[in-house]
Short mmCIF file of C-alpha atoms in Angstrom, two decimals:
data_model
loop_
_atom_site.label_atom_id
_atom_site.label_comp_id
_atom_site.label_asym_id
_atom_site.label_seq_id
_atom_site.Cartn_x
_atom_site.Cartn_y
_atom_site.Cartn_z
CA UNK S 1 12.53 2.22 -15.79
CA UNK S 2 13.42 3.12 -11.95
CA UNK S 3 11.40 1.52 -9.67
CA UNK S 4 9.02 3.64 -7.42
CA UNK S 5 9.14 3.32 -3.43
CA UNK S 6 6.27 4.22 -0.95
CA UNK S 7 6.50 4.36 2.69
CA UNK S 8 3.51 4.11 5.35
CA UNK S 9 1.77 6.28 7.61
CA UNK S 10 0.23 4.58 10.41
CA UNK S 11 -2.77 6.49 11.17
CA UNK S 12 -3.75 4.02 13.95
CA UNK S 13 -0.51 4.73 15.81
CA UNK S 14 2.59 2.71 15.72
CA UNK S 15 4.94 0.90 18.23
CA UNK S 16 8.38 -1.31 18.74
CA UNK S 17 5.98 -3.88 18.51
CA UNK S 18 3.08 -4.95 15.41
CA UNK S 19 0.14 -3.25 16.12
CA UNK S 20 -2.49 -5.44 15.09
CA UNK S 21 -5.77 -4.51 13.21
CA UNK S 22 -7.60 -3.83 10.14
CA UNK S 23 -10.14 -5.75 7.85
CA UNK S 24 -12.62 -5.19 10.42
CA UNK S 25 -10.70 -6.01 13.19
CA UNK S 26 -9.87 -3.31 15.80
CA UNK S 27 -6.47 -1.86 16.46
CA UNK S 28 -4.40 -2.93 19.27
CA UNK S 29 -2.88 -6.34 20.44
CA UNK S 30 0.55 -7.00 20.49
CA UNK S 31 1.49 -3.38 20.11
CA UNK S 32 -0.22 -1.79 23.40
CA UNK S 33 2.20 -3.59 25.90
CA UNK S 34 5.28 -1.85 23.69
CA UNK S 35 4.35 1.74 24.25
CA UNK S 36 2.24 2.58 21.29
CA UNK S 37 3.56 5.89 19.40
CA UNK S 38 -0.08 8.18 18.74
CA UNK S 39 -0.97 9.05 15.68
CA UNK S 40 -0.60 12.80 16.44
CA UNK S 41 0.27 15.19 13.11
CA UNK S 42 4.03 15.58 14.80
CA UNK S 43 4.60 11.77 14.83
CA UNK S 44 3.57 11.38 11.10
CA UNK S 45 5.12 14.60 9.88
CA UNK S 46 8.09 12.56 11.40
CA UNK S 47 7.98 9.80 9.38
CA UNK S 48 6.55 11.58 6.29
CA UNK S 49 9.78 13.55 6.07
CA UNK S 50 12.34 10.63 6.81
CA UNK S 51 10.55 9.17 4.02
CA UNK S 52 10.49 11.85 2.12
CA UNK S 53 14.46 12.83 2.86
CA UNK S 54 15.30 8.88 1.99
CA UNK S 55 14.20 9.09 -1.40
CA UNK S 56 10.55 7.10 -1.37
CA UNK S 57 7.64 8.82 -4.04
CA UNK S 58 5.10 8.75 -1.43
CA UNK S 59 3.18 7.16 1.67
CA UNK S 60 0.41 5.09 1.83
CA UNK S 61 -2.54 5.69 4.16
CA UNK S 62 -5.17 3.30 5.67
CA UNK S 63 -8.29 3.53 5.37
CA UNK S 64 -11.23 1.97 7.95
CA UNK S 65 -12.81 2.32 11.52
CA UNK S 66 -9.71 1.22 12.82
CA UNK S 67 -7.00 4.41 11.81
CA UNK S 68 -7.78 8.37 11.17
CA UNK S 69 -9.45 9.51 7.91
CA UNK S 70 -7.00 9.39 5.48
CA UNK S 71 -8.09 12.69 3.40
CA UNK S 72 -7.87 15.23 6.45
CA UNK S 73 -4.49 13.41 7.76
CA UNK S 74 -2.57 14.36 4.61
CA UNK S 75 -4.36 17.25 3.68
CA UNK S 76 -2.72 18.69 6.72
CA UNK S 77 0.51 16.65 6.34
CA UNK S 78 1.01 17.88 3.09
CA UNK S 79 2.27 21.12 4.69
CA UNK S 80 4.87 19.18 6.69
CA UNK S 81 6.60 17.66 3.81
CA UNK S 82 8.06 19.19 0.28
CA UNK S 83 8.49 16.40 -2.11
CA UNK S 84 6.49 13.52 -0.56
CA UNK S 85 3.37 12.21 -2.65
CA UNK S 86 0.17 10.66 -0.76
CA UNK S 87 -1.59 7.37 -2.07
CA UNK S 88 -4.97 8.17 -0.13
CA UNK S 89 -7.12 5.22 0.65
CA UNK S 90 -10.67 5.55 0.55
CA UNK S 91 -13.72 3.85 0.04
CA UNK S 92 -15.84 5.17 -2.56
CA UNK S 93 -19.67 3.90 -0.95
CA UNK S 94 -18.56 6.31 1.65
CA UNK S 95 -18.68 9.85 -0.48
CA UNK S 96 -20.21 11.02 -3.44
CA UNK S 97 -17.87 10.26 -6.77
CA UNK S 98 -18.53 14.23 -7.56
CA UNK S 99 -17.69 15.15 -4.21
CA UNK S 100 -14.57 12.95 -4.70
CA UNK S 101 -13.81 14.36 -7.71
CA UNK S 102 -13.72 17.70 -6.28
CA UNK S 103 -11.89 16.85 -3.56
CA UNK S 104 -8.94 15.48 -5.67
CA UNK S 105 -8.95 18.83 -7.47
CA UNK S 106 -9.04 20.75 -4.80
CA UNK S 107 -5.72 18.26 -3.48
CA UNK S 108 -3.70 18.94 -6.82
CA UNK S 109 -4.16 22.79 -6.38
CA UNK S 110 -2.91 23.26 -2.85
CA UNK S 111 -0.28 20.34 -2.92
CA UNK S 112 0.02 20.50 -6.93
CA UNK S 113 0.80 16.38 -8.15
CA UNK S 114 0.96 14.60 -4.64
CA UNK S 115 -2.14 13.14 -4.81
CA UNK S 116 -2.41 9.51 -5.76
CA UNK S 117 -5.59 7.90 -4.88
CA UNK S 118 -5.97 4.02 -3.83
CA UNK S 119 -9.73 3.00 -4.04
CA UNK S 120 -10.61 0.15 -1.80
CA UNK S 121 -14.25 -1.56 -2.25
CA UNK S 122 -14.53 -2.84 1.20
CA UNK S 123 -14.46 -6.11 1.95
CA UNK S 124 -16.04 -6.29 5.38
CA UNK S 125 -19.89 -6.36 5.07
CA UNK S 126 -19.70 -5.59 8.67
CA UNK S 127 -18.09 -2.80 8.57
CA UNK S 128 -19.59 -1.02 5.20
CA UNK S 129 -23.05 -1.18 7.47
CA UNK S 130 -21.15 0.75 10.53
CA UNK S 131 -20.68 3.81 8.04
CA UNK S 132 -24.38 2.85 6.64
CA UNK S 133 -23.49 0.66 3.45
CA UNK S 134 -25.75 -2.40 3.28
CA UNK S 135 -24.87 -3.41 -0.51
CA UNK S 136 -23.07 -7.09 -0.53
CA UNK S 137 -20.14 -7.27 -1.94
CA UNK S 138 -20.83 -7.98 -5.11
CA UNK S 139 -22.76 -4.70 -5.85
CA UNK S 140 -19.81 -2.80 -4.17
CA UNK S 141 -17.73 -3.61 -7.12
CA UNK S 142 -20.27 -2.75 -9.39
CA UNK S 143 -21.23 0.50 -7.53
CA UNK S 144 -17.25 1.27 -7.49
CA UNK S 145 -17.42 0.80 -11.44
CA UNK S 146 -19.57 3.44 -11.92
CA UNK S 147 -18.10 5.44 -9.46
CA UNK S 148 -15.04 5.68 -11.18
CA UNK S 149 -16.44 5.80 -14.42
CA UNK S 150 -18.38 9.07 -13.24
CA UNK S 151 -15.26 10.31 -11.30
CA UNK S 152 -12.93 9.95 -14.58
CA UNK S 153 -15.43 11.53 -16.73
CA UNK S 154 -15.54 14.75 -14.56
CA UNK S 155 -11.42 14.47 -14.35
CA UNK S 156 -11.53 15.02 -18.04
CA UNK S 157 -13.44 17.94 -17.64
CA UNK S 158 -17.25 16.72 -19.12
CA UNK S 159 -20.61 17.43 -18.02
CA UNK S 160 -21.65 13.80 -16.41
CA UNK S 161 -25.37 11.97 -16.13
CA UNK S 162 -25.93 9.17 -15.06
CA UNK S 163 -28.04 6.76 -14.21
CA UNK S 164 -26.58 3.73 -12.97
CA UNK S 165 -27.82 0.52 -10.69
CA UNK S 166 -26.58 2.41 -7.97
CA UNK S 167 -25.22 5.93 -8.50
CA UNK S 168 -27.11 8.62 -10.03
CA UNK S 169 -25.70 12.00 -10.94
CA UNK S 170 -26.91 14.56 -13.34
CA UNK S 171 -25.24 17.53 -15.13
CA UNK S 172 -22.40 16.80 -13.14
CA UNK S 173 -19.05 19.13 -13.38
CA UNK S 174 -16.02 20.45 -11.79
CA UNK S 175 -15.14 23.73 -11.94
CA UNK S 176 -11.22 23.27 -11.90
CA UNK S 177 -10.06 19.47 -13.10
CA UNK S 178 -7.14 17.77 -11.02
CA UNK S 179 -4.23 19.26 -12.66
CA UNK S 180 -2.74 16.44 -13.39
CA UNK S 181 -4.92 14.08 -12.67
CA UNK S 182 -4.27 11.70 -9.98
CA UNK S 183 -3.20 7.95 -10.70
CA UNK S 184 -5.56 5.25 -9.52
CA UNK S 185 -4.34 2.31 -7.41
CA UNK S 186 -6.60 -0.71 -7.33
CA UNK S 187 -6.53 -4.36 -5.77
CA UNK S 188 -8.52 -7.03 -4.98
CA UNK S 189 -8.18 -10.99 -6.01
CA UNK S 190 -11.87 -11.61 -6.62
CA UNK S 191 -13.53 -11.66 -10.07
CA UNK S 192 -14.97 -8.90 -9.52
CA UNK S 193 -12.17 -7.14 -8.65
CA UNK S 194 -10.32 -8.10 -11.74
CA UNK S 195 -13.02 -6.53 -14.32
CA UNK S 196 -12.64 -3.29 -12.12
CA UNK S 197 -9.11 -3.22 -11.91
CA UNK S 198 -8.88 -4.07 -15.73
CA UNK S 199 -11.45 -0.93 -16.93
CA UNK S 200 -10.39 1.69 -13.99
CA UNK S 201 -7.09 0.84 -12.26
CA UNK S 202 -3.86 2.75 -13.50
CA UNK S 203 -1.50 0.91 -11.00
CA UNK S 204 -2.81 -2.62 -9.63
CA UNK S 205 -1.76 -3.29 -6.06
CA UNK S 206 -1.17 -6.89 -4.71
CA UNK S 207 -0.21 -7.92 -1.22
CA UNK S 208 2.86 -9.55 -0.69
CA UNK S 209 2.38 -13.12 -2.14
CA UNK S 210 5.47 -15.57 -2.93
CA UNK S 211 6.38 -15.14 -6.44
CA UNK S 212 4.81 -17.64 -8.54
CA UNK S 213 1.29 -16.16 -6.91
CA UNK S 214 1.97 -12.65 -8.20
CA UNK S 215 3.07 -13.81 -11.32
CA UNK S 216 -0.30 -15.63 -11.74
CA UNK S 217 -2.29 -12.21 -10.53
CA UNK S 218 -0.06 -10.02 -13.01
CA UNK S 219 -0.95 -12.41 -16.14
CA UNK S 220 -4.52 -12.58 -14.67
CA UNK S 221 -5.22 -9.03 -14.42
CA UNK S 222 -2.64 -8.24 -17.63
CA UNK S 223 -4.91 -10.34 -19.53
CA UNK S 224 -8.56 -8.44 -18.64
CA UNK S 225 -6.82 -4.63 -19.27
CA UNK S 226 -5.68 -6.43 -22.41
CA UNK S 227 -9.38 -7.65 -23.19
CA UNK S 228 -10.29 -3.92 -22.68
CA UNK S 229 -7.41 -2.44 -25.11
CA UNK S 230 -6.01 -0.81 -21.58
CA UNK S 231 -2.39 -1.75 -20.02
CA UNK S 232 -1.80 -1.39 -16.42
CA UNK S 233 1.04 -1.01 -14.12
CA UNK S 234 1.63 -3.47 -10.93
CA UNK S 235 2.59 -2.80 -7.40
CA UNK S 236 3.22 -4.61 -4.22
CA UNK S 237 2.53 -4.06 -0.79
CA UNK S 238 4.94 -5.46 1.37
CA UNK S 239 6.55 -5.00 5.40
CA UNK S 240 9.93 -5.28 5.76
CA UNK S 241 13.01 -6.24 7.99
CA UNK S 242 16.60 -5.39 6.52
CA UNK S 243 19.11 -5.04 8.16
CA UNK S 244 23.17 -5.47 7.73
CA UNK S 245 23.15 -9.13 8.41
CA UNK S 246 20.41 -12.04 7.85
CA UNK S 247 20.62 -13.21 11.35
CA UNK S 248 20.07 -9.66 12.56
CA UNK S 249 16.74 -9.28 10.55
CA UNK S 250 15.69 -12.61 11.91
CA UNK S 251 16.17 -12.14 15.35
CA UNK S 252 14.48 -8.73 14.84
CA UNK S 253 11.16 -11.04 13.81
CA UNK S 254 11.48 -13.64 15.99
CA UNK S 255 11.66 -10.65 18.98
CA UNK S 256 8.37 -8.93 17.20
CA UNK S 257 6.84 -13.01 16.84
CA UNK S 258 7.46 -13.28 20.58
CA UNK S 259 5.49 -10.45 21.49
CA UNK S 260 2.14 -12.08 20.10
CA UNK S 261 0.66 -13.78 22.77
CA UNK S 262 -1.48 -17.04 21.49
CA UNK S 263 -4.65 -15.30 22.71
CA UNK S 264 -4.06 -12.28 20.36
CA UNK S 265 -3.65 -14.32 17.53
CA UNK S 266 -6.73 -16.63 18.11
CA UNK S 267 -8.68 -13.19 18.85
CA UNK S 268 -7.38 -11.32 15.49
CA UNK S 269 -7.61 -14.65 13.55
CA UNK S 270 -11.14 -15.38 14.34
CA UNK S 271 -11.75 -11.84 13.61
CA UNK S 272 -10.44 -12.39 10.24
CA UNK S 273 -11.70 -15.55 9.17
CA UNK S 274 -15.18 -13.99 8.55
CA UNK S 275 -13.70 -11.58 6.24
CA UNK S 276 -15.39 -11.84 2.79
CA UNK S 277 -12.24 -10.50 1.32
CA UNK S 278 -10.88 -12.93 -1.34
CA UNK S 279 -7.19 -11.17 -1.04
CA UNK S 280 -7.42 -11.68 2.94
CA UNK S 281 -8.45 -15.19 2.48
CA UNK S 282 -5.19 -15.74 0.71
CA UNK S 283 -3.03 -14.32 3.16
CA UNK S 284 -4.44 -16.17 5.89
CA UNK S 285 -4.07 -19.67 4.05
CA UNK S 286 -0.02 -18.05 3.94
CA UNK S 287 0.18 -19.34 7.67
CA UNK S 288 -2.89 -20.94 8.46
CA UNK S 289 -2.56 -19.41 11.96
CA UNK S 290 0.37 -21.26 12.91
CA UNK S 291 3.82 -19.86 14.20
CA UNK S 292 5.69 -22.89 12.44
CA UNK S 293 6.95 -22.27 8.92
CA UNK S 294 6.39 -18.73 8.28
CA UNK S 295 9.40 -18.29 6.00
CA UNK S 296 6.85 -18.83 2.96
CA UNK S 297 9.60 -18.56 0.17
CA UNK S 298 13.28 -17.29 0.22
CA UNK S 299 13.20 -14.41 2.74
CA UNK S 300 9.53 -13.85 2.50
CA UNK S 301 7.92 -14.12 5.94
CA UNK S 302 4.09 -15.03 6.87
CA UNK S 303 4.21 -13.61 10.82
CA UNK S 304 2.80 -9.95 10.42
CA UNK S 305 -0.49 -11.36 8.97
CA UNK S 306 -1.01 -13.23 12.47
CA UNK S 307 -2.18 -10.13 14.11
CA UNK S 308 -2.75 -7.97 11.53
CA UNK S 309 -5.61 -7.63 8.91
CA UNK S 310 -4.60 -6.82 4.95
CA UNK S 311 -1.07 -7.07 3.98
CA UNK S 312 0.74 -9.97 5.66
CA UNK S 313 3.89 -10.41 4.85
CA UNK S 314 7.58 -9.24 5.24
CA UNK S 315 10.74 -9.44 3.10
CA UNK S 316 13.04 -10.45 5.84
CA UNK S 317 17.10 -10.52 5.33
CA UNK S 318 20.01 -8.89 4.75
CA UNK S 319 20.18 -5.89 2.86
CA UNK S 320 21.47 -7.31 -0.27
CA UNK S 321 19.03 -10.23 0.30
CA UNK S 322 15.79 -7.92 0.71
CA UNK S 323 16.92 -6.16 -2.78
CA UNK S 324 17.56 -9.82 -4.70
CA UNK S 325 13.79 -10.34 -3.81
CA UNK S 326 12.59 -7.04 -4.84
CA UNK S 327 14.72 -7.53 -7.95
CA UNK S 328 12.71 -10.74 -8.46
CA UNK S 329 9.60 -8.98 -8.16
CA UNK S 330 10.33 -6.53 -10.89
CA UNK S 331 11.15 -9.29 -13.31
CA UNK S 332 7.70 -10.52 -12.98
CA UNK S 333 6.17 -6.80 -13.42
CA UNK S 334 5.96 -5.26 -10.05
CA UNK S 335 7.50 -1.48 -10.37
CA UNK S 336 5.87 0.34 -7.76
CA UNK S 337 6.63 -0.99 -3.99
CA UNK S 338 4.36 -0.09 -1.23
CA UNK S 339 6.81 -1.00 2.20
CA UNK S 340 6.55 -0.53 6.00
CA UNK S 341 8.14 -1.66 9.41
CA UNK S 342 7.47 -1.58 12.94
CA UNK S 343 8.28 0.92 14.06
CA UNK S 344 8.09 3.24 11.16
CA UNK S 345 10.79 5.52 11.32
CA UNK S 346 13.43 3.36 12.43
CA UNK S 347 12.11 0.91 9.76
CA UNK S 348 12.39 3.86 6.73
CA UNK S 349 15.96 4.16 7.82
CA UNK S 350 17.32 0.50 8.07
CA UNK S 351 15.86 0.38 4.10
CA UNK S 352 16.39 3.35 2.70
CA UNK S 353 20.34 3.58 3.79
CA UNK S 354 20.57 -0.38 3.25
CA UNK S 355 18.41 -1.34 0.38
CA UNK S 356 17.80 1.60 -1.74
CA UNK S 357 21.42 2.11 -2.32
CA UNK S 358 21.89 -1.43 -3.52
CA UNK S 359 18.88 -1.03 -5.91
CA UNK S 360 20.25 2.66 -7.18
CA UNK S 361 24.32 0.55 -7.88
CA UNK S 362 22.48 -1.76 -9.91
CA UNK S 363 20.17 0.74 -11.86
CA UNK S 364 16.88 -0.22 -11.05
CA UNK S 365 16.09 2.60 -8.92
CA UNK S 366 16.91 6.63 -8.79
CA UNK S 367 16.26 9.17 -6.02
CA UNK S 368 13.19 11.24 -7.20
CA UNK S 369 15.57 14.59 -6.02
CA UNK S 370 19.05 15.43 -5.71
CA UNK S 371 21.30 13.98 -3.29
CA UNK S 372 20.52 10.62 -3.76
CA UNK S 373 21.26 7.94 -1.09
CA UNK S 374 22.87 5.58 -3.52
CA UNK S 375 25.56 8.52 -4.30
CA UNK S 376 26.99 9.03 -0.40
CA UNK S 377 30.51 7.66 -0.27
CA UNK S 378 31.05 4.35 1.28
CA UNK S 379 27.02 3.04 0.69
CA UNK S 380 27.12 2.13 -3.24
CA UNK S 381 30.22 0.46 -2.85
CA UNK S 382 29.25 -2.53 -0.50
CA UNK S 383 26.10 -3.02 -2.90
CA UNK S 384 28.83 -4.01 -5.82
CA UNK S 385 28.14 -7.49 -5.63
CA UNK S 386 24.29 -7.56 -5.56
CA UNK S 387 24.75 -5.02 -8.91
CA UNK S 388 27.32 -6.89 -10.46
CA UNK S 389 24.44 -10.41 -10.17
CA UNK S 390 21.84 -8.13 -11.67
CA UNK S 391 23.80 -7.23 -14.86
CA UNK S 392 24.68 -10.92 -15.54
#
């Protein structure tokens, strides 16, 4: 099975420099002083078709106060790329699941099978009441159960009532069903998470953990689709630094480390440490707010999550080092990998002509269209030795 790449579109701008953020906390920080790239549609057209031109499936999109509403961006983004798939974040307290329904049907039509949707609860209590959500946390999950219980009932074309603890539809229908219907990402590290993840989720998404802590989540959440006769595929969200040498990717993070200044990372830290987010909680025990020992295992590096809500972490290395990681990933049961860098085009380029080509030599991943990267003269050939360790 090839493995499946996704880039990132930062809707809240991006920079030279980590722009900080998320999980509550507002954009900005470390990345203002480095001359912040906007957000404009030209900008992430930009990176949407490097990414899309490298060989990745698709981009992810934020979702939150902090970034641009994810459905709109792509919507119009989707005319600026050919190939390039969209895993839209959104929250589903925030719209109605028919609505949402609808509007993933009305996706598949105009940009037919580049919709994938990533559903995210919302972990912020503070945040779900600035859009006007006052459930706790607890009855988010279970309001996102029935949610996507209603919202896969509709895909499959039936008539839908229901009366649940928290959503209510009756008669429900769609006139025109996604065609096909769009995969469903899903993470989260609470209990409750898990039993949605297990009935719902076609792809689970974890951040970027060291490996023995993925391994746990994959058995964990393997285990409850099990319980509920379902299987389920795993993905990873991850940053990255690759570049031809190891000491050039580590002096590229020690020069984006050096541009967070102590009172950014006391400000975004304290911002985080109310988060009710059991996932967020884990990355933050990762580095414990400290700038010593952020190399967490082999080339897996802590320092993103110091200014910056959600994912964490960065596979940090050479080229050939970066793909021995992701390699090791896959062996546990991650197949789909959700990366990024700062900044985001330069980033897309360092690891889709450096790692991807290395992954393609050793068959464990093929461009989704012709021309792949792994196939240009002169690239496969210096990722002989990392393919050659993977056959063994």
């Amino acid at each position: 099975m090839s493995l499946t790449f996704h880039w990132f579109l930062p809707t809240y701008g991006d920079s030279r420099h980590v722009i900080g953020g998320g999980h509550g906390v507002p954009a900005g920080g470390a990345g203002a002083a480095g001359g912040q790239r906007p957000a404009d549609l030209g900008y992430l057209a930009q990176i949407g078709r490097a990414a899309e031109q490298l060989g990745f499936e698709g981009a992810l999109t934020p979702t939150g106060a902090w970034c641009e509403d994810a459905w709109l961006t792509t919507a119009m983004l989707a005319r600026e790329t050919e190939r390039l798939k969209f895993l839209v974040a959104f929250r589903p307290g925030f719209v109605s699941p028919t609505l949402a329904a609808q509007m993933a049907a009305t996706f598949q039509r105009h940009a037919p099978g580049r919709l994938l949707l990533n559903v995210v609860t919302g972990g912020e209590s503070h945040e779900q009441r600035a859009y006007g959500d006052f459930l706790d946390k607890k009855a988010r999950y279970a309001r996102t159960g029935e949610f996507l219980s209603i919202v896969r009932d509709l895909w499959r074309g039936e008539s839908v009532t229901l009366h649940g603890e928290h959503l209510r539809v009756e008669e429900a229908r769609l006139a025109r069903v996604p065609d096909p219907v769009p995969p469903v990402y899903f993470g989260g590290s609470s209990p409750e998470a898990g039993e949605v993840a297990a009935r719902h989720s076609d792809v689970y998404l974890t951040w970027g953990e060291p490996p023995a802590q993925v391994a746990e989540k994959i058995e964990w959440i393997r285990g409850l689709a099990a319980a509920q006769g379902r299987t389920v595929r795993f993905g990873i969200r991850l940053h990255v630094i690759s570049r031809d040498t190891a000491d050039q990717a580590w002096a590229e993070a020690r020069r984006l480390l050096d541009g967070f200044s102590e009172e950014a990372v006391r400000a975004v830290q304290a911002g985080l440490a109310r988060s009710e987010s059991v996932g967020q909680q884990r990355m933050l025990a990762l580095h414990g707010g400290s700038t010593d020992g952020l190399e967490i295992s082999p080339n897996l590096w802590a320092g993103i999550g110091l200014v910056r809500g959600g994912a964490g972490t960065a596979l940090v290395g050479s080229h050939t080092e970066v793909a021995e990681r992701i390699a090791e990933y896959h062996r546990l049961g991650i197949d789909e990998f959700v990366m990024s860098g700062h900044p985001h085009v330069e980033e897309a380029y360092w690891f889709g002509e450096g790692v991807l080509p290395r992954l393609a030599e050793a068959g464990l991943w093929k461009h989704p269209a012709s021309g792949a990267p792994g196939d240009r003269p002169g690239i496969a050939e210096a990722s002989v030795p990392f393919a050659a360790e993977v056959r063994r």
